[in-house]
PDB file of C-alpha atoms in Angstrom:
ATOM      1  CA  MET A1020    -150.259  40.283-107.494  1.00  0.00           C
ATOM      2  CA  GLY A1021    -149.326  38.308-110.586  1.00  0.00           C
ATOM      3  CA  LEU A1022    -148.647  38.539-114.304  1.00  0.00           C
ATOM      4  CA  GLU A1023    -151.008  38.833-117.261  1.00  0.00           C
ATOM      5  CA  LYS A1024    -149.561  38.893-120.761  1.00  0.00           C
ATOM      6  CA  GLY A1025    -146.142  39.392-119.197  1.00  0.00           C
ATOM      7  CA  GLU A1026    -147.061  42.489-117.185  1.00  0.00           C
ATOM      8  CA  ILE A1027    -147.781  43.100-113.497  1.00  0.00           C
ATOM      9  CA  ALA A1028    -151.464  42.578-112.675  1.00  0.00           C
ATOM     10  CA  ARG A1029    -153.451  42.910-109.469  1.00  0.00           C
ATOM     11  CA  GLN A1030    -156.162  40.391-108.726  1.00  0.00           C
ATOM     12  CA  PRO A1031    -159.031  41.057-106.282  1.00  0.00           C
ATOM     13  CA  ALA A1032    -158.738  38.952-103.127  1.00  0.00           C
ATOM     14  CA  LEU A1033    -161.268  36.118-102.734  1.00  0.00           C
ATOM     15  CA  GLU A1034    -162.023  36.134-106.474  1.00  0.00           C
ATOM     16  CA  GLY A1035    -160.942  33.703-109.202  1.00  0.00           C
ATOM     17  CA  ARG A1036    -162.266  30.684-107.359  1.00  0.00           C
ATOM     18  CA  GLU A1037    -161.598  27.264-108.847  1.00  0.00           C
ATOM     19  CA  THR A1038    -162.031  23.656-107.778  1.00  0.00           C
ATOM     20  CA  ILE A1039    -158.946  21.478-107.411  1.00  0.00           C
ATOM     21  CA  ARG A1040    -158.531  17.939-106.142  1.00  0.00           C
ATOM     22  CA  PHE A1041    -155.924  16.248-104.003  1.00  0.00           C
ATOM     23  CA  PRO A1042    -155.639  12.528-103.172  1.00  0.00           C
ATOM     24  CA  GLU A1043    -157.984  11.202-100.488  1.00  0.00           C
ATOM     25  CA  PRO A1044    -158.600  11.786 -97.655  1.00  0.00           C
ATOM     26  CA  ILE A1045    -158.250  15.459 -98.688  1.00  0.00           C
ATOM     27  CA  GLY A1046    -160.309  15.321-101.870  1.00  0.00           C
ATOM     28  CA  ARG A1047    -162.041  18.362-103.358  1.00  0.00           C
ATOM     29  CA  CYS A1048    -160.788  21.822-102.416  1.00  0.00           C
ATOM     30  CA  GLU A1049    -161.347  25.398-103.564  1.00  0.00           C
ATOM     31  CA  ALA A1050    -158.656  27.949-104.384  1.00  0.00           C
ATOM     32  CA  ALA A1051    -158.979  31.735-104.584  1.00  0.00           C
ATOM     33  CA  TYR A1052    -156.735  34.760-104.986  1.00  0.00           C
ATOM     34  CA  THR A1053    -155.124  36.047-101.794  1.00  0.00           C
ATOM     35  CA  SER A1054    -152.436  38.669-101.295  1.00  0.00           C
ATOM     36  CA  GLY A1055    -148.716  38.338-100.804  1.00  0.00           C
ATOM     37  CA  GLY A1056    -148.098  34.781-101.940  1.00  0.00           C
ATOM     38  CA  THR A1057    -146.177  35.622-105.091  1.00  0.00           C
ATOM     39  CA  SER A1058    -143.732  37.845-103.148  1.00  0.00           C
ATOM     40  CA  THR A1059    -141.033  39.005-105.615  1.00  0.00           C
ATOM     41  CA  LEU A1060    -141.981  36.584-108.409  1.00  0.00           C
ATOM     42  CA  PRO A1061    -143.955  39.042-110.589  1.00  0.00           C
ATOM     43  CA  TRP A1062    -141.038  41.476-110.757  1.00  0.00           C
ATOM     44  CA  THR A1063    -138.444  38.751-111.280  1.00  0.00           C
ATOM     45  CA  PHE A1064    -140.360  37.147-114.156  1.00  0.00           C
ATOM     46  CA  ARG A1065    -141.954  40.239-115.659  1.00  0.00           C
ATOM     47  CA  GLY A1066    -141.585  39.960-119.435  1.00  0.00           C
ATOM     48  CA  ARG A1067    -140.287  36.377-119.117  1.00  0.00           C
ATOM     49  CA  LEU A1068    -143.540  34.618-118.217  1.00  0.00           C
ATOM     50  CA  ARG A1069    -146.907  35.302-119.786  1.00  0.00           C
ATOM     51  CA  GLU A1070    -149.088  34.297-116.844  1.00  0.00           C
ATOM     52  CA  LEU A1071    -148.401  33.959-113.117  1.00  0.00           C
ATOM     53  CA  ASP A1072    -150.857  33.797-110.250  1.00  0.00           C
ATOM     54  CA  TYR A1073    -151.161  32.628-106.657  1.00  0.00           C
ATOM     55  CA  LYS A1074    -154.182  31.212-104.878  1.00  0.00           C
ATOM     56  CA  THR A1075    -154.799  29.903-101.386  1.00  0.00           C
ATOM     57  CA  VAL A1076    -156.388  26.460-101.001  1.00  0.00           C
ATOM     58  CA  ARG A1077    -159.234  25.760 -98.590  1.00  0.00           C
ATOM     59  CA  TYR A1078    -162.003  23.218 -98.144  1.00  0.00           C
ATOM     60  CA  PRO A1079    -165.264  23.868-100.049  1.00  0.00           C
ATOM     61  CA  GLY A1080    -167.419  26.578 -98.495  1.00  0.00           C
ATOM     62  CA  HIS A1081    -164.582  28.545 -96.865  1.00  0.00           C
ATOM     63  CA  TRP A1082    -164.415  31.296 -99.476  1.00  0.00           C
ATOM     64  CA  GLU A1083    -168.189  31.744 -99.571  1.00  0.00           C
ATOM     65  CA  ARG A1084    -168.217  32.385 -95.822  1.00  0.00           C
ATOM     66  CA  LEU A1085    -165.227  34.726 -95.994  1.00  0.00           C
ATOM     67  CA  LEU A1086    -166.777  36.657 -98.871  1.00  0.00           C
ATOM     68  CA  PHE A1087    -169.945  37.127 -96.812  1.00  0.00           C
ATOM     69  CA  LEU A1088    -167.894  38.568 -93.925  1.00  0.00           C
ATOM     70  CA  LYS A1089    -166.209  40.925 -96.386  1.00  0.00           C
ATOM     71  CA  GLN A1090    -169.530  42.023 -97.883  1.00  0.00           C
ATOM     72  CA  ILE A1091    -170.987  42.951 -94.490  1.00  0.00           C
ATOM     73  CA  GLY A1092    -167.862  44.927 -93.604  1.00  0.00           C
ATOM     74  CA  MET A1093    -166.234  42.630 -91.040  1.00  0.00           C
ATOM     75  CA  LEU A1094    -162.839  42.831 -92.800  1.00  0.00           C
ATOM     76  CA  GLN A1095    -162.680  46.623 -92.701  1.00  0.00           C
ATOM     77  CA  THR A1096    -159.920  48.305 -90.710  1.00  0.00           C
ATOM     78  CA  ALA A1097    -161.537  51.740 -90.301  1.00  0.00           C
ATOM     79  CA  PRO A1098    -163.156  52.304 -86.864  1.00  0.00           C
ATOM     80  CA  ARG A1099    -166.955  52.133 -86.768  1.00  0.00           C
ATOM     81  CA  ALA A1100    -169.304  53.622 -84.200  1.00  0.00           C
ATOM     82  CA  LEU A1101    -170.857  51.139 -81.791  1.00  0.00           C
ATOM     83  CA  GLY A1102    -172.987  52.415 -78.938  1.00  0.00           C
ATOM     84  CA  ARG A1103    -170.963  55.103 -77.175  1.00  0.00           C
ATOM     85  CA  GLY A1104    -167.649  53.859 -78.504  1.00  0.00           C
ATOM     86  CA  LYS A1105    -165.952  52.612 -81.641  1.00  0.00           C
ATOM     87  CA  ILE A1106    -164.703  49.262 -82.860  1.00  0.00           C
ATOM     88  CA  VAL A1107    -162.480  48.124 -85.687  1.00  0.00           C
ATOM     89  CA  PRO A1108    -164.504  45.379 -87.460  1.00  0.00           C
ATOM     90  CA  ARG A1109    -161.474  43.284 -88.427  1.00  0.00           C
ATOM     91  CA  GLU A1110    -160.078  43.380 -84.883  1.00  0.00           C
ATOM     92  CA  CYS A1111    -163.470  42.388 -83.508  1.00  0.00           C
ATOM     93  CA  LEU A1112    -163.701  39.489 -85.956  1.00  0.00           C
ATOM     94  CA  ALA A1113    -160.150  38.350 -85.104  1.00  0.00           C
ATOM     95  CA  ALA A1114    -160.969  38.378 -81.389  1.00  0.00           C
ATOM     96  CA  MET A1115    -164.057  36.247 -81.997  1.00  0.00           C
ATOM     97  CA  LEU A1116    -162.330  33.770 -84.321  1.00  0.00           C
ATOM     98  CA  GLU A1117    -159.073  33.313 -82.413  1.00  0.00           C
ATOM     99  CA  PRO A1118    -160.382  31.055 -79.600  1.00  0.00           C
ATOM    100  CA  VAL A1119    -162.380  29.036 -82.127  1.00  0.00           C
ATOM    101  CA  LEU A1120    -159.455  28.482 -84.506  1.00  0.00           C
ATOM    102  CA  ASN A1121    -156.798  27.994 -81.842  1.00  0.00           C
ATOM    103  CA  ASP A1122    -157.849  24.473 -80.853  1.00  0.00           C
ATOM    104  CA  PRO A1123    -154.900  22.370 -79.583  1.00  0.00           C
ATOM    105  CA  GLU A1124    -156.762  19.160 -80.434  1.00  0.00           C
ATOM    106  CA  VAL A1125    -156.934  19.952 -84.147  1.00  0.00           C
ATOM    107  CA  ARG A1126    -154.353  18.229 -86.357  1.00  0.00           C
ATOM    108  CA  ASP A1127    -153.635  20.459 -89.319  1.00  0.00           C
ATOM    109  CA  LEU A1128    -152.414  19.765 -92.827  1.00  0.00           C
ATOM    110  CA  VAL A1129    -150.882  21.899 -95.572  1.00  0.00           C
ATOM    111  CA  VAL A1130    -151.267  21.351 -99.309  1.00  0.00           C
ATOM    112  CA  LEU A1131    -149.367  23.060-102.086  1.00  0.00           C
ATOM    113  CA  ARG A1132    -149.610  22.725-105.849  1.00  0.00           C
ATOM    114  CA  VAL A1133    -147.376  24.376-108.426  1.00  0.00           C
ATOM    115  CA  ARG A1134    -148.237  24.030-112.116  1.00  0.00           C
ATOM    116  CA  VAL A1135    -145.854  25.192-114.810  1.00  0.00           C
ATOM    117  CA  ARG A1136    -146.696  25.114-118.508  1.00  0.00           C
ATOM    118  CA  GLY A1137    -144.330  25.873-121.344  1.00  0.00           C
ATOM    119  CA  ARG A1138    -143.020  24.811-124.704  1.00  0.00           C
ATOM    120  CA  ARG A1139    -140.269  22.240-125.059  1.00  0.00           C
ATOM    121  CA  GLY A1140    -139.413  21.701-128.680  1.00  0.00           C
ATOM    122  CA  LYS A1141    -142.685  21.258-130.542  1.00  0.00           C
ATOM    123  CA  GLU A1142    -144.674  20.150-127.513  1.00  0.00           C
ATOM    124  CA  MET A1143    -146.480  22.035-124.773  1.00  0.00           C
ATOM    125  CA  VAL A1144    -145.505  20.415-121.478  1.00  0.00           C
ATOM    126  CA  LEU A1145    -147.190  20.660-118.064  1.00  0.00           C
ATOM    127  CA  ARG A1146    -145.151  19.973-114.942  1.00  0.00           C
ATOM    128  CA  GLN A1147    -146.982  19.708-111.623  1.00  0.00           C
ATOM    129  CA  TYR A1148    -145.509  19.625-108.138  1.00  0.00           C
ATOM    130  CA  ASP A1149    -147.696  18.598-105.192  1.00  0.00           C
ATOM    131  CA  MET A1150    -146.791  18.786-101.518  1.00  0.00           C
ATOM    132  CA  ILE A1151    -148.959  17.422 -98.712  1.00  0.00           C
ATOM    133  CA  ASP A1152    -147.739  17.742 -95.145  1.00  0.00           C
ATOM    134  CA  TYR A1153    -149.421  16.671 -91.902  1.00  0.00           C
ATOM    135  CA  PHE A1154    -149.164  17.381 -88.191  1.00  0.00           C
ATOM    136  CA  ASP A1155    -146.248  15.345 -86.819  1.00  0.00           C
ATOM    137  CA  GLU A1156    -147.418  13.421 -83.763  1.00  0.00           C
ATOM    138  CA  ALA A1157    -143.858  12.366 -82.863  1.00  0.00           C
ATOM    139  CA  THR A1158    -142.486  15.914 -82.573  1.00  0.00           C
ATOM    140  CA  GLY A1159    -145.667  17.885 -81.942  1.00  0.00           C
ATOM    141  CA  LEU A1160    -144.854  20.139 -84.900  1.00  0.00           C
ATOM    142  CA  THR A1161    -147.880  21.342 -86.836  1.00  0.00           C
ATOM    143  CA  ALA A1162    -147.891  21.113 -90.612  1.00  0.00           C
ATOM    144  CA  MET A1163    -147.788  24.922 -90.725  1.00  0.00           C
ATOM    145  CA  MET A1164    -144.706  24.934 -88.475  1.00  0.00           C
ATOM    146  CA  ARG A1165    -142.981  22.326 -90.633  1.00  0.00           C
ATOM    147  CA  THR A1166    -143.755  23.956 -93.968  1.00  0.00           C
ATOM    148  CA  THR A1167    -142.680  27.367 -92.666  1.00  0.00           C
ATOM    149  CA  ALA A1168    -139.567  26.454 -90.687  1.00  0.00           C
ATOM    150  CA  PHE A1169    -138.031  23.685 -92.814  1.00  0.00           C
ATOM    151  CA  PRO A1170    -137.757  25.740 -96.038  1.00  0.00           C
ATOM    152  CA  ALA A1171    -136.376  28.701 -94.059  1.00  0.00           C
ATOM    153  CA  ALA A1172    -133.830  26.452 -92.316  1.00  0.00           C
ATOM    154  CA  GLU A1173    -132.688  24.910 -95.618  1.00  0.00           C
ATOM    155  CA  SER A1174    -132.299  28.373 -97.142  1.00  0.00           C
ATOM    156  CA  ALA A1175    -130.109  29.388 -94.189  1.00  0.00           C
ATOM    157  CA  LEU A1176    -128.028  26.230 -94.583  1.00  0.00           C
ATOM    158  CA  LEU A1177    -127.456  26.959 -98.279  1.00  0.00           C
ATOM    159  CA  LEU A1178    -126.124  30.368 -97.259  1.00  0.00           C
ATOM    160  CA  ALA A1179    -123.967  28.953 -94.448  1.00  0.00           C
ATOM    161  CA  ARG A1180    -122.434  26.315 -96.735  1.00  0.00           C
ATOM    162  CA  GLY A1181    -121.622  28.851 -99.425  1.00  0.00           C
ATOM    163  CA  VAL A1182    -123.937  27.284-102.000  1.00  0.00           C
ATOM    164  CA  ILE A1183    -125.515  30.726-102.321  1.00  0.00           C
ATOM    165  CA  SER A1184    -122.622  33.086-102.915  1.00  0.00           C
ATOM    166  CA  GLN A1185    -124.475  36.205-104.036  1.00  0.00           C
ATOM    167  CA  LYS A1186    -124.237  39.166-101.674  1.00  0.00           C
ATOM    168  CA  GLY A1187    -126.993  41.533-100.608  1.00  0.00           C
ATOM    169  CA  VAL A1188    -130.679  40.623-100.531  1.00  0.00           C
ATOM    170  CA  PRO A1189    -131.417  38.681-103.734  1.00  0.00           C
ATOM    171  CA  ALA A1190    -134.825  37.171-104.462  1.00  0.00           C
ATOM    172  CA  PRO A1191    -134.960  33.469-103.476  1.00  0.00           C
ATOM    173  CA  GLU A1192    -136.000  32.365-106.956  1.00  0.00           C
ATOM    174  CA  GLU A1193    -132.826  33.918-108.372  1.00  0.00           C
ATOM    175  CA  VAL A1194    -130.299  32.144-106.142  1.00  0.00           C
ATOM    176  CA  ILE A1195    -131.727  28.966-104.565  1.00  0.00           C
ATOM    177  CA  PRO A1196    -130.867  25.817-106.583  1.00  0.00           C
ATOM    178  CA  GLY A1197    -134.233  24.142-107.082  1.00  0.00           C
ATOM    179  CA  ARG A1198    -133.223  20.487-107.324  1.00  0.00           C
ATOM    180  CA  GLU A1199    -130.934  20.628-104.303  1.00  0.00           C
ATOM    181  CA  TYR A1200    -133.582  22.489-102.347  1.00  0.00           C
ATOM    182  CA  LEU A1201    -136.256  19.870-103.099  1.00  0.00           C
ATOM    183  CA  ARG A1202    -133.888  17.032-102.143  1.00  0.00           C
ATOM    184  CA  ALA A1203    -133.187  18.697 -98.798  1.00  0.00           C
ATOM    185  CA  LEU A1204    -136.879  19.198 -98.037  1.00  0.00           C
ATOM    186  CA  ARG A1205    -137.689  15.602 -98.957  1.00  0.00           C
ATOM    187  CA  ALA A1206    -134.879  14.450 -96.665  1.00  0.00           C
ATOM    188  CA  ARG A1207    -136.732  16.196 -93.821  1.00  0.00           C
ATOM    189  CA  GLY A1208    -139.787  14.066 -94.524  1.00  0.00           C
ATOM    190  CA  MET A1209    -141.744  16.503 -96.677  1.00  0.00           C
ATOM    191  CA  LYS A1210    -143.589  14.590 -99.396  1.00  0.00           C
ATOM    192  CA  ILE A1211    -143.207  16.444-102.700  1.00  0.00           C
ATOM    193  CA  THR A1212    -144.259  14.739-105.931  1.00  0.00           C
ATOM    194  CA  GLU A1213    -143.426  15.785-109.482  1.00  0.00           C
ATOM    195  CA  VAL A1214    -145.397  14.748-112.571  1.00  0.00           C
ATOM    196  CA  GLU A1215    -144.860  15.841-116.166  1.00  0.00           C
ATOM    197  CA  SER A1216    -147.304  15.406-119.050  1.00  0.00           C
ATOM    198  CA  VAL A1217    -147.995  16.732-122.535  1.00  0.00           C
ATOM    199  CA  TRP A1218    -150.406  19.679-122.365  1.00  0.00           C
ATOM    200  CA  ARG A1219    -153.474  19.503-124.564  1.00  0.00           C
ATOM    201  CA  GLU A1220    -156.082  22.236-124.648  1.00  0.00           C
ATOM    202  CA  SER A1221    -159.406  20.928-123.318  1.00  0.00           C
TER     203      SER A1221
END
C-alpha cells in the first residue's frame, strides 16, 4: 500500500524490483514491494505527498526464487488435495523452510534506506537515511531483535516521559519527534547516517 499522485494505491507483492547498493561487505541488493510496511503512512500523508512506497530489501536472487514459489502455488492458503488428504501449500512451505532458516549459527544483519525528495526554495533536494545493524556478539541479540525492540522501547520511553502527550492511539508519524528519536536510537548503538544532496533528474 502506498501513494500515487497523492492517492492511495495498491502495489502487487514481489513486483517493482530495483537494484540498490549498500557499503561493502553488503554490496548489491534487490528491493521489491511487500505488504504492510507503510502501516498508517498512506492515510496520514494522503493528499500531502505525491508518491510513497515501501519495499523489502534482499540479496540478489531472493525475489526470483520467491516469485517462482508463488507461480507454482506454494504461497496459496486454500487447502489442496494430496493423496487421500489435503494440505495448505503455504503451511507446507513454512514447515519445510523453518528448520533451514532457523540456523543458530547464522549472524544476521538488517538494512534500511529511506529516501525523501522535495522542493526547498528553488531547489529539489534529496535526503537519504541509511541504517545498517548487525548481530551483537556481546549480547547475543540478533539484528532483527535489535531493530524491532529498540525502536519500540524508545517509543514507550517517550510516552512514559510525557514527551508524547497526545491521548488515544495516534499514528507514530504524527507524534514521535524525529530528531530526538534518531538520537536515542544512535545512543543504543544503531548506526544511522543522513546525507542530503541536490536532486537532478537523470
